[in-house]
PDB file of C-alpha atoms in Angstrom:
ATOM      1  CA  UNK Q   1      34.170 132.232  90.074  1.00 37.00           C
ATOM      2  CA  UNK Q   2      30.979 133.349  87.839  1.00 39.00           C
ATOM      3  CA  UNK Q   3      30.929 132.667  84.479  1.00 37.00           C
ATOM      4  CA  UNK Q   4      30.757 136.257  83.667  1.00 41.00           C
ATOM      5  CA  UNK Q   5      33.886 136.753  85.886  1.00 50.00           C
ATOM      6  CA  UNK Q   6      35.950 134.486  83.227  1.00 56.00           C
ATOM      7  CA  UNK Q   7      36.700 136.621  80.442  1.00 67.00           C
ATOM      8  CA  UNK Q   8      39.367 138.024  82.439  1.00 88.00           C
ATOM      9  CA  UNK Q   9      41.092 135.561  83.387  1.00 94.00           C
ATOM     10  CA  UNK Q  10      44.300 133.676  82.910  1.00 96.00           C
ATOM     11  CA  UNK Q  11      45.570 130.278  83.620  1.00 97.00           C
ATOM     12  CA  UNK Q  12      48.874 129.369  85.073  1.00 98.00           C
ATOM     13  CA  UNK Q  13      50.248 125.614  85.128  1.00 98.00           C
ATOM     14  CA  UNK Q  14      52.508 123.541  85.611  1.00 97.00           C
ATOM     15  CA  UNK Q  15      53.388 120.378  82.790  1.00 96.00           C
ATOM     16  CA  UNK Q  16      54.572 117.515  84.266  1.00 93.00           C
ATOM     17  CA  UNK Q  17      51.686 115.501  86.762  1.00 92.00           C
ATOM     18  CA  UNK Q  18      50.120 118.800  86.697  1.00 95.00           C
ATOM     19  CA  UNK Q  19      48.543 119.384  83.263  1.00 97.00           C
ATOM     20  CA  UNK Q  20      50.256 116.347  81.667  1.00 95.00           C
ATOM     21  CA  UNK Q  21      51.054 112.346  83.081  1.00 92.00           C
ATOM     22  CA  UNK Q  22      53.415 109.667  81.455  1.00 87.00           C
ATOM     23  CA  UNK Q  23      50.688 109.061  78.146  1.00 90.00           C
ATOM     24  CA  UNK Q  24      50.183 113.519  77.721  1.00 92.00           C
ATOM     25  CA  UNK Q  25      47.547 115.644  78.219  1.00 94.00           C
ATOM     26  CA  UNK Q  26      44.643 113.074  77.539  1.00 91.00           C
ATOM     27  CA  UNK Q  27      41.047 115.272  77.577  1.00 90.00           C
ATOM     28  CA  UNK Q  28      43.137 117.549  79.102  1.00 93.00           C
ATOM     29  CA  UNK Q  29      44.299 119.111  75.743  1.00 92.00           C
ATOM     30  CA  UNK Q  30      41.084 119.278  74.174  1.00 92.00           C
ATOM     31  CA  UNK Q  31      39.833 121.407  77.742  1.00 93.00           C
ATOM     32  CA  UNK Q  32      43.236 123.920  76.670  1.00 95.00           C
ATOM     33  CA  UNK Q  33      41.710 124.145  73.491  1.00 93.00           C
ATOM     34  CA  UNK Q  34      38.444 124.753  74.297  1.00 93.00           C
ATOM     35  CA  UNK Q  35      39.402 127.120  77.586  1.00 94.00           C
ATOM     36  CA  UNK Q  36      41.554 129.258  75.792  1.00 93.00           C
ATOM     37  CA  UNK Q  37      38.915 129.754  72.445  1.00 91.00           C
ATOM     38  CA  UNK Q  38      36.562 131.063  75.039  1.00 91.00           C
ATOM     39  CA  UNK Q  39      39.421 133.540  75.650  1.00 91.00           C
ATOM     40  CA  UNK Q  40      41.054 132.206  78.835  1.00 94.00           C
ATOM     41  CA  UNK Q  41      44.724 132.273  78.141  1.00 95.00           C
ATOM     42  CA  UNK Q  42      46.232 128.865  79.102  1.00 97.00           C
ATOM     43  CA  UNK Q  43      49.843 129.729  80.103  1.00 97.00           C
ATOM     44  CA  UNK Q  44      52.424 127.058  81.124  1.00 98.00           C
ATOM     45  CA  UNK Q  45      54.797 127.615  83.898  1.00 98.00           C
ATOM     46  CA  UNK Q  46      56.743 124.737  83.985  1.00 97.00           C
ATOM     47  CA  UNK Q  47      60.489 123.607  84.415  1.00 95.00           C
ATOM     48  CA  UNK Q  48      59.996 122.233  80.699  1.00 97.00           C
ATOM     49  CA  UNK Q  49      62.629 124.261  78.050  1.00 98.00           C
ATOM     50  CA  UNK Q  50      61.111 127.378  75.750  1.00 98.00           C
ATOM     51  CA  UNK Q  51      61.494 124.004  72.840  1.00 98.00           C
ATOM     52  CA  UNK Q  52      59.006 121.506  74.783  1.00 97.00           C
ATOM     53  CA  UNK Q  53      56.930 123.995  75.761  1.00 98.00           C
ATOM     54  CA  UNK Q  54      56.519 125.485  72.367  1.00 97.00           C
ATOM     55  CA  UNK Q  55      56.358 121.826  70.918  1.00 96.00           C
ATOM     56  CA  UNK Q  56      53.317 121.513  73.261  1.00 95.00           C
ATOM     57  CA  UNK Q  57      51.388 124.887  72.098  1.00 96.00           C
ATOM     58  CA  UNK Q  58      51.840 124.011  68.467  1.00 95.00           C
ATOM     59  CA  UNK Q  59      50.382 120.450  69.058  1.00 93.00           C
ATOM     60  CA  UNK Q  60      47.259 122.279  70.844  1.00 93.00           C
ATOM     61  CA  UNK Q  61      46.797 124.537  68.471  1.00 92.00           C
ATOM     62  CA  UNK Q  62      47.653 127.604  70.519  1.00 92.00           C
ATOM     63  CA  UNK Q  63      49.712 130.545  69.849  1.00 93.00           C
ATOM     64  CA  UNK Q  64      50.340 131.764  73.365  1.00 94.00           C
ATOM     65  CA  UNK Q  65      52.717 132.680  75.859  1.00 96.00           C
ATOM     66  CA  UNK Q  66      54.654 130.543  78.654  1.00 98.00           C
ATOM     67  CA  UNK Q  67      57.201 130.740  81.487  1.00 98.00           C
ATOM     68  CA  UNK Q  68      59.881 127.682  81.082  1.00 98.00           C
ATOM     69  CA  UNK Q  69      63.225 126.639  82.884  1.00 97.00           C
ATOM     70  CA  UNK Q  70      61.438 127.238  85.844  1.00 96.00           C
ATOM     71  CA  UNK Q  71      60.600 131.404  85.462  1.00 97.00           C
ATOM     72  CA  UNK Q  72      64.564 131.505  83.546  1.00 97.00           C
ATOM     73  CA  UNK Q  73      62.600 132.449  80.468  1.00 98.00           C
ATOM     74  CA  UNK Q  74      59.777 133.754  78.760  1.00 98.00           C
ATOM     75  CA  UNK Q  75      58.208 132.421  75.262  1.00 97.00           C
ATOM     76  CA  UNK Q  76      56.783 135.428  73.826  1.00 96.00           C
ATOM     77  CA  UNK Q  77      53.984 135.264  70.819  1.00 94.00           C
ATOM     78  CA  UNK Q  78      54.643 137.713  68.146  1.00 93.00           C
ATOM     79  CA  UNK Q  79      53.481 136.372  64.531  1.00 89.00           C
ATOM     80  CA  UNK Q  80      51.264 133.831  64.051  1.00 86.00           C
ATOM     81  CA  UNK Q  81      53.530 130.502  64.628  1.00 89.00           C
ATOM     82  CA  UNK Q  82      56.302 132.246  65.767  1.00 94.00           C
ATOM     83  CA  UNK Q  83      57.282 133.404  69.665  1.00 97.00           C
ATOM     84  CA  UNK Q  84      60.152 135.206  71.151  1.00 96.00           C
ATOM     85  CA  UNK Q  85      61.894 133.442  73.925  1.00 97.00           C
ATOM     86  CA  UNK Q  86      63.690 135.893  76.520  1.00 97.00           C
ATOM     87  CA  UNK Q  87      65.906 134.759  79.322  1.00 97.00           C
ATOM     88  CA  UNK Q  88      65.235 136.661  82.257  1.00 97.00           C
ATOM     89  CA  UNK Q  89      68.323 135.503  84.336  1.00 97.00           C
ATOM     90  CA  UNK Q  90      71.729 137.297  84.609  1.00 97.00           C
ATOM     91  CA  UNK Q  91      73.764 133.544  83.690  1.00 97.00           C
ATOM     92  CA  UNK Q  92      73.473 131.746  80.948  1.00 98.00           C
ATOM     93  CA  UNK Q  93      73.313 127.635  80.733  1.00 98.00           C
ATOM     94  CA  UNK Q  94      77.019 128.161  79.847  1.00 98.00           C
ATOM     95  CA  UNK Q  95      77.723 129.959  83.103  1.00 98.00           C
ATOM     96  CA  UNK Q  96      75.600 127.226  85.227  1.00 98.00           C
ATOM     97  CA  UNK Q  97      77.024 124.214  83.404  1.00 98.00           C
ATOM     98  CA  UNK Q  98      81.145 126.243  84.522  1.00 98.00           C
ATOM     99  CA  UNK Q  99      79.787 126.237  88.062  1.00 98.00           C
ATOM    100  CA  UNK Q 100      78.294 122.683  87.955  1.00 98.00           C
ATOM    101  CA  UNK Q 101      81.664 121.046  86.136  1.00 98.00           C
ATOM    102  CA  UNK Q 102      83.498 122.962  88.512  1.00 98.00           C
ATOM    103  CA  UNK Q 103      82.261 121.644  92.597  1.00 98.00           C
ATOM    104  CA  UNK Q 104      81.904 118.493  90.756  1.00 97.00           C
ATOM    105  CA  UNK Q 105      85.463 118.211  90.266  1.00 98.00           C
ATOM    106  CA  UNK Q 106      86.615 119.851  93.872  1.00 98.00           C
ATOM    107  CA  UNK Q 107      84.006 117.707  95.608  1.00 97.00           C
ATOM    108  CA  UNK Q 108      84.414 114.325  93.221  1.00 97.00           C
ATOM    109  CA  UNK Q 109      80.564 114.049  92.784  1.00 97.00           C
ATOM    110  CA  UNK Q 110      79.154 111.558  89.930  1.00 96.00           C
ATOM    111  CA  UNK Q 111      76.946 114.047  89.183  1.00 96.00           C
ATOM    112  CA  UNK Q 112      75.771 113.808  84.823  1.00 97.00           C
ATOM    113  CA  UNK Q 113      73.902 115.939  83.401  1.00 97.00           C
ATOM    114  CA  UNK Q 114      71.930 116.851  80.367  1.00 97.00           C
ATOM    115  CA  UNK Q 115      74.811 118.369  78.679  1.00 96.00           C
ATOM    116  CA  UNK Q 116      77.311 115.542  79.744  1.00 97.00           C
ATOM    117  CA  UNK Q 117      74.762 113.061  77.904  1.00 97.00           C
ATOM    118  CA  UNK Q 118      75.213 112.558  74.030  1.00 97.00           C
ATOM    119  CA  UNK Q 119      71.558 112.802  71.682  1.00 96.00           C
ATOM    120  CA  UNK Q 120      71.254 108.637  72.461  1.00 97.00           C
ATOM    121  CA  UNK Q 121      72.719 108.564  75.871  1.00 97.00           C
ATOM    122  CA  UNK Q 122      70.078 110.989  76.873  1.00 97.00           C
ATOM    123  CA  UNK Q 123      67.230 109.473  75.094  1.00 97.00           C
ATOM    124  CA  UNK Q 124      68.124 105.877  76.854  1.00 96.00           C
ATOM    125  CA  UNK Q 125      68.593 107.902  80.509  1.00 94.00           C
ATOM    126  CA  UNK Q 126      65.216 109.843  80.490  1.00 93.00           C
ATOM    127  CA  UNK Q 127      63.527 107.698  77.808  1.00 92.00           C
ATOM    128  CA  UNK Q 128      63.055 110.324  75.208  1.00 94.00           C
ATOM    129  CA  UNK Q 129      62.345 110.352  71.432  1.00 96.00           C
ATOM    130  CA  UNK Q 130      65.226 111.999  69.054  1.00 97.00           C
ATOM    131  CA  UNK Q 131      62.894 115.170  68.594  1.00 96.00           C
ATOM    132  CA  UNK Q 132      62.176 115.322  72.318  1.00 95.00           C
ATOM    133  CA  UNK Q 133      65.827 114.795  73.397  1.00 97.00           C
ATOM    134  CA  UNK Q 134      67.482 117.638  71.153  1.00 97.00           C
ATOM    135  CA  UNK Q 135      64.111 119.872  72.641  1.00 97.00           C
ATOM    136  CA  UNK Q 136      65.209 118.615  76.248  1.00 97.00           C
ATOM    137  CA  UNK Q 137      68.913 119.586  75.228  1.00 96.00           C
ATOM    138  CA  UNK Q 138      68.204 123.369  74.317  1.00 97.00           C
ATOM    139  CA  UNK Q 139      68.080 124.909  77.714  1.00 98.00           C
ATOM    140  CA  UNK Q 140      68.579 128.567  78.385  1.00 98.00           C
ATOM    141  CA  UNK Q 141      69.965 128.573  81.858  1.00 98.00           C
ATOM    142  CA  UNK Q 142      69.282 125.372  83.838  1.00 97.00           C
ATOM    143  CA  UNK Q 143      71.023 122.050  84.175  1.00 97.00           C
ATOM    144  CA  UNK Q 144      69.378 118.439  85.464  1.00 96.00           C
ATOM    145  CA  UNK Q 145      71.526 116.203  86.809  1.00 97.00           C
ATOM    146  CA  UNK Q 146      71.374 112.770  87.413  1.00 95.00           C
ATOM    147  CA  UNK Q 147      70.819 112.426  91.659  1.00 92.00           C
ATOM    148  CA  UNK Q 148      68.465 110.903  93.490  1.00 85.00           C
ATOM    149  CA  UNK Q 149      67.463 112.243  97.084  1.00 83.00           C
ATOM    150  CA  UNK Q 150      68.786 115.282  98.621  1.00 86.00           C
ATOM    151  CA  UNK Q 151      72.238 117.031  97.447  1.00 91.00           C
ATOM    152  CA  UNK Q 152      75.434 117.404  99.321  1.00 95.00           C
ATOM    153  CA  UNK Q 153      75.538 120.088 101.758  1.00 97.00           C
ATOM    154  CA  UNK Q 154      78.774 121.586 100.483  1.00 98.00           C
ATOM    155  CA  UNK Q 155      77.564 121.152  96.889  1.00 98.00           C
ATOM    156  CA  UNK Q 156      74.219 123.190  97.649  1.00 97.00           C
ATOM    157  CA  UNK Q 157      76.951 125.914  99.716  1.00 98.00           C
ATOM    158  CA  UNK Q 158      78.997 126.017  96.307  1.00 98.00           C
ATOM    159  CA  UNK Q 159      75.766 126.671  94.525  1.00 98.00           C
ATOM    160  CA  UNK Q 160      74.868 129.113  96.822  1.00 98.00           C
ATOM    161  CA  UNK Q 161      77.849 130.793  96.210  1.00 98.00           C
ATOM    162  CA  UNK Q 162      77.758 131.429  92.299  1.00 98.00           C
ATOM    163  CA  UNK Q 163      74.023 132.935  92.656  1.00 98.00           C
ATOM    164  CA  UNK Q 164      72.823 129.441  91.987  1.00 98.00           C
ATOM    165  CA  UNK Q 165      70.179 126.555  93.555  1.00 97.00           C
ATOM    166  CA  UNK Q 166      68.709 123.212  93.206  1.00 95.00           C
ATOM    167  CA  UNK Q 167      65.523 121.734  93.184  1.00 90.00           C
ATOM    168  CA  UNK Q 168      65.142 118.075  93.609  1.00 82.00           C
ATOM    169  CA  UNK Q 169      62.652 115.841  91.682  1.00 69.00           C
ATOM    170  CA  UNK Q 170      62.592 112.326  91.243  1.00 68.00           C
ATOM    171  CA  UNK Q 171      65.765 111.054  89.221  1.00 83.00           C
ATOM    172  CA  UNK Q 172      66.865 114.734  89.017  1.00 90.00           C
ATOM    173  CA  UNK Q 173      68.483 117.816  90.567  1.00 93.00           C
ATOM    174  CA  UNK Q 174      68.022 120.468  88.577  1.00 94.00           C
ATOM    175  CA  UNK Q 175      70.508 123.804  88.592  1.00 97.00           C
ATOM    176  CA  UNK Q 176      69.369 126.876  87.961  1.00 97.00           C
ATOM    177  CA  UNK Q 177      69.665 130.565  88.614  1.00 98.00           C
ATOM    178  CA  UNK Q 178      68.755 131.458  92.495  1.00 96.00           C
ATOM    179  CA  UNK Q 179      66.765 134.425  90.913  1.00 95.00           C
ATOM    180  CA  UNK Q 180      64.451 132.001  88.913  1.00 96.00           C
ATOM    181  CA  UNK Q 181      61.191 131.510  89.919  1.00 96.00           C
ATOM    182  CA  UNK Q 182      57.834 130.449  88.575  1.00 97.00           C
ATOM    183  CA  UNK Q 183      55.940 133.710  90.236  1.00 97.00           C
ATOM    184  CA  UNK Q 184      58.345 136.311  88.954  1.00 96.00           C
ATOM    185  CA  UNK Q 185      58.135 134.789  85.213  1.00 97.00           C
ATOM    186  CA  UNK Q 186      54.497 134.905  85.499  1.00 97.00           C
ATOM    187  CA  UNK Q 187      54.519 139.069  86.748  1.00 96.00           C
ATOM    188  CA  UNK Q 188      57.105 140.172  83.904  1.00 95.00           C
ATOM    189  CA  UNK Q 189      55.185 138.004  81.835  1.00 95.00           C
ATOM    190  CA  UNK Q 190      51.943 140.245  82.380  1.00 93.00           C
ATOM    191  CA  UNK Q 191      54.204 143.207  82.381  1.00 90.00           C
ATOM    192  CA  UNK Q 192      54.688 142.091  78.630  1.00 84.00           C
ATOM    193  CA  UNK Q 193      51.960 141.107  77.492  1.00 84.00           C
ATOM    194  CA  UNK Q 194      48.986 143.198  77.631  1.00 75.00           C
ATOM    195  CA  UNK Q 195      45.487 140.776  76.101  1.00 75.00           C
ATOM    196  CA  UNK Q 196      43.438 142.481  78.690  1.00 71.00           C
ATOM    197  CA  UNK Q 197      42.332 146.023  80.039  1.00 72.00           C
ATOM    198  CA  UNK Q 198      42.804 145.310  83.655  1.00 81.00           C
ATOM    199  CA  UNK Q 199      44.698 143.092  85.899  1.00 85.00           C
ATOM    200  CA  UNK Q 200      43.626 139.513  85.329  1.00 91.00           C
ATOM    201  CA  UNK Q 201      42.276 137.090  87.455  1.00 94.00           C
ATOM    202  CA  UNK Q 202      44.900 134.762  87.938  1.00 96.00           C
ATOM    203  CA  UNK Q 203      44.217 131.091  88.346  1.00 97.00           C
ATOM    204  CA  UNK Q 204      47.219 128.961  89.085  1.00 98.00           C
ATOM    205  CA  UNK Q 205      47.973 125.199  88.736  1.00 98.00           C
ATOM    206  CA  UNK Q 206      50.745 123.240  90.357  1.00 96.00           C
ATOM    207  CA  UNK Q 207      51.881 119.838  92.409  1.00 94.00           C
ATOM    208  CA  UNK Q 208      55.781 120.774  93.684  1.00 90.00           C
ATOM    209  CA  UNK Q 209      57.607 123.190  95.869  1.00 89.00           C
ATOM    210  CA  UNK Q 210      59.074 124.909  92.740  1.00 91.00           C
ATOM    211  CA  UNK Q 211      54.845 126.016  92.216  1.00 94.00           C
ATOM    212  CA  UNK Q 212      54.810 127.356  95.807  1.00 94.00           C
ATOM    213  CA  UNK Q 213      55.097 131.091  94.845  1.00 95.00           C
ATOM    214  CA  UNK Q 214      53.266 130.816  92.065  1.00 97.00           C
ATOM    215  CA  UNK Q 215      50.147 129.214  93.468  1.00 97.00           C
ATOM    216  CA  UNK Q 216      51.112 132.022  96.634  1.00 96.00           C
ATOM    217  CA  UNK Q 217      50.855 134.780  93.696  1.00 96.00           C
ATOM    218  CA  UNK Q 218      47.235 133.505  92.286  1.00 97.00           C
ATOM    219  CA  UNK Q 219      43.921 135.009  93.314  1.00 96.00           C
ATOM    220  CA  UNK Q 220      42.584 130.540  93.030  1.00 97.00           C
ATOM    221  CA  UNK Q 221      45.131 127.940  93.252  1.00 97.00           C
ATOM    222  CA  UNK Q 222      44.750 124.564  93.242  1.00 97.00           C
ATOM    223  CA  UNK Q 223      47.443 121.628  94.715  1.00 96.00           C
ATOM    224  CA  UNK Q 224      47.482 118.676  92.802  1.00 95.00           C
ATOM    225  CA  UNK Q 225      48.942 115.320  94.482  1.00 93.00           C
ATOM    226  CA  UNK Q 226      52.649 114.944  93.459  1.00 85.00           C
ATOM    227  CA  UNK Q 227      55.774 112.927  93.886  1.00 83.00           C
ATOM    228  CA  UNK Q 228      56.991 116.160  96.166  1.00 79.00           C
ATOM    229  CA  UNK Q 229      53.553 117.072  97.347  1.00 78.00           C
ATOM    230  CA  UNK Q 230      53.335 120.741  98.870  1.00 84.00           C
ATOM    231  CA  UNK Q 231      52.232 121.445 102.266  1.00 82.00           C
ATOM    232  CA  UNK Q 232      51.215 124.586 104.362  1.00 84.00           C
ATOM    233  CA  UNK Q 233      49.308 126.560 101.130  1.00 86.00           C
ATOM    234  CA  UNK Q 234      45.988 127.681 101.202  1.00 88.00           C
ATOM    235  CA  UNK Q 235      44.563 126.148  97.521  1.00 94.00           C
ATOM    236  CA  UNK Q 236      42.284 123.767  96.532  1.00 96.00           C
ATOM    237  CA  UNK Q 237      43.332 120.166  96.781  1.00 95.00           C
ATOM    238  CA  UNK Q 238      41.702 117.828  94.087  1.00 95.00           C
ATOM    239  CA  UNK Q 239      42.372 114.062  94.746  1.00 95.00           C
ATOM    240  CA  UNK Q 240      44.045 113.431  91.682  1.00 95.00           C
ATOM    241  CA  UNK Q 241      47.415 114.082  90.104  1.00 94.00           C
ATOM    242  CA  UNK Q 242      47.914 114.514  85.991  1.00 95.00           C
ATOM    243  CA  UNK Q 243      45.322 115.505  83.430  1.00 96.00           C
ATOM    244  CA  UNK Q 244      42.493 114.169  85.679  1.00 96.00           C
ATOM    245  CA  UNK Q 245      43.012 116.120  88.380  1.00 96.00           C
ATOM    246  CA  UNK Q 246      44.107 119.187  86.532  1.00 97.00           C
ATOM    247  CA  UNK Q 247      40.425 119.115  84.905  1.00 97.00           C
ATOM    248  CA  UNK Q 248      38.485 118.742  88.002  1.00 97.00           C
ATOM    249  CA  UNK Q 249      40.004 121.210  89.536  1.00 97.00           C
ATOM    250  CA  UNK Q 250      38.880 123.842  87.065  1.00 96.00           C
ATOM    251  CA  UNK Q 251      35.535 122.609  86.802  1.00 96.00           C
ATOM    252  CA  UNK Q 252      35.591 123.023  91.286  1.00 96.00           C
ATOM    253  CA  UNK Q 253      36.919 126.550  90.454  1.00 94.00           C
ATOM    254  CA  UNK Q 254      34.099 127.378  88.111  1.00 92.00           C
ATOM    255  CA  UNK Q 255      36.692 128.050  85.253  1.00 91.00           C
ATOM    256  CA  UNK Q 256      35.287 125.182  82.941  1.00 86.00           C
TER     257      UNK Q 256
END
C-alpha cells in the first residue's frame, strides 16, 4: 500500500490479543492516535460491549465508530463525545439470556454467566475493576458463560434452534445471535457512515475464528497469533500476538 493510497482507508480490529494484551494497548494507542489524525479511521470490531469499546475511544482520544458484541451492534458517532449504539440483531440479551436459562435447566448444565454473576462476583471471576465490570455487564444481545473447552452437542442443537450460536474462547462460551458477525457489522457500518467519497480500502486486524469473515471481507488482512489461532486464510501473519504484533503488522502493510 503507497502512502498516497492511505487517505482512503479504514482500519478494522479486533481488541483483545489483537490491538490490546493483559497491561492495554501499550505504543499501540499512541499509533491509533496518530493513524487516525492522519485520517485513517481506526474502527474496532471486537466481541467487547458498545460500553468498553466506547470507554476505549474516549481514553484515545477518538470520536469514532465501532462494531461490538461481535457485529450485534453498532456505536455510531453523532456529536462530539457522544455515539449512537444500534443493535443490529432481531433478539435482544433478554431473549438470549430466556434461551440460555432455559437448555440449562432441561440439560442440567453448570453453565454461569455474566448476568448470573452479581457487580463483585463478576469482578473476582474475570478480574475486573467496578467501572469495567458494570461496562462488561451492559450487553446488547450476547451472553459469556463460564465453560471451558467445547460445548455440549445438544446444548449447541438447542442453540441452534432459537436462531442462536456459540463461540468458544478461553474461560468462556459466549451466546449470541446466529446472524451476528464481525463482517456484516463492518458493511452496514459503511452503509452508515459515509467519511469518504468512494469505497474504502479496507484493512482488517484479527487473531480468532470469530475474525474469519472479517479478515475474508478486507482488501489486506493480517493474522495475529492467538489462543484460537486461525488457519486456511490468505493474510499476513506477523509473529507476534497483542499490541506488538498489531503494530508491525501495519508498518509490513505500509499503513504506518
Amino acid at each position: 500500500m503507497t502512502a498516497s493510497s492511505t487517505h482512503n482507508t479504514v482500519i478494522f480490529t479486533d481488541l483483545d490479543h489483537t490491538l490490546l494484551d493483559a497491561r492495554g494497548a501499550g505504543p499501540a494507542g499512541a499509533a491509533v492516535r496518530r493513524v487516525s489524525a492522519r485520517g485513517i479511521p481506526v474502527v474496532p470490531a471486537t466481541s467487547k460491549t458498545a460500553a468498553e469499546t466506547l470507554a476505549l475511544l474516549r481514553g484515545w482520544g477518538i470520536h469514532g465508530p465501532a462494531v461490538v458484541e461481535n457485529g450485534s451492534a453498532l456505536c455510531l458517532p453523532t456529536r462530539p463525545g457522544h455515539w449512537r449504539v444500534r443493535r443490529l440483531t432481531r433478539q435482544s440479551y433478554a431473549d438470549v439470556r430466556y434461551s440460555v436459562r432455559r437448555l440449562r435447566r432441561a440439560l442440567d448444565l453448570d453453565m454461569p454467566g455474566f448476568g448470573d454473576w452479581s457487580l463483585p462476583e463478576l469482578m473476582h471471576h474475570v478480574g475486573l475493576t467496578p467501572p469495567q465490570a458494570l461496562a462488561a455487564r451492559t450487553r446488547l444481545a450476547s451472553e459469556p458463560l463460564r465453560w471451558r473447552g467445547a460445548a455440549p452437542p445438544a446444548f449447541l442443537a438447542g442453540l441452534d434452534a432459537a436462531g442462536l450460536t456459540a463461540i468458544g474462547g478461553g474461560r468462556f462460551l459466549t451466546v449470541l445471535p446466529r446472524s451476528a458477525d464481525k463482517a456484516d457489522g463492518a458493511r452496514e457500518l459503511l452503509r452508515h457512515w459515509h467519511p469518504f467519497r468512494r469505497r474504502p480500502r479496507i484493512v482488517a486486524l484479527g487473531d480468532a475464528p470469530n475474525d474469519r469473515n472479517l479478515l475474508a471481507f478486507a482488501d489486506l488482512a493480517a493474522c495475529l497469533p492467538g489462543p484460537n489461532p486461525l488457519t486456511g486464510i490468505d493474510c499476513l501473519h506477523p509473529a507476534h500476538a497483542g499490541p506488538e504484533g498489531w503494530l508491525d503488522a501495519l508498518k509490513q502493510l505500509g499503513v504506518i
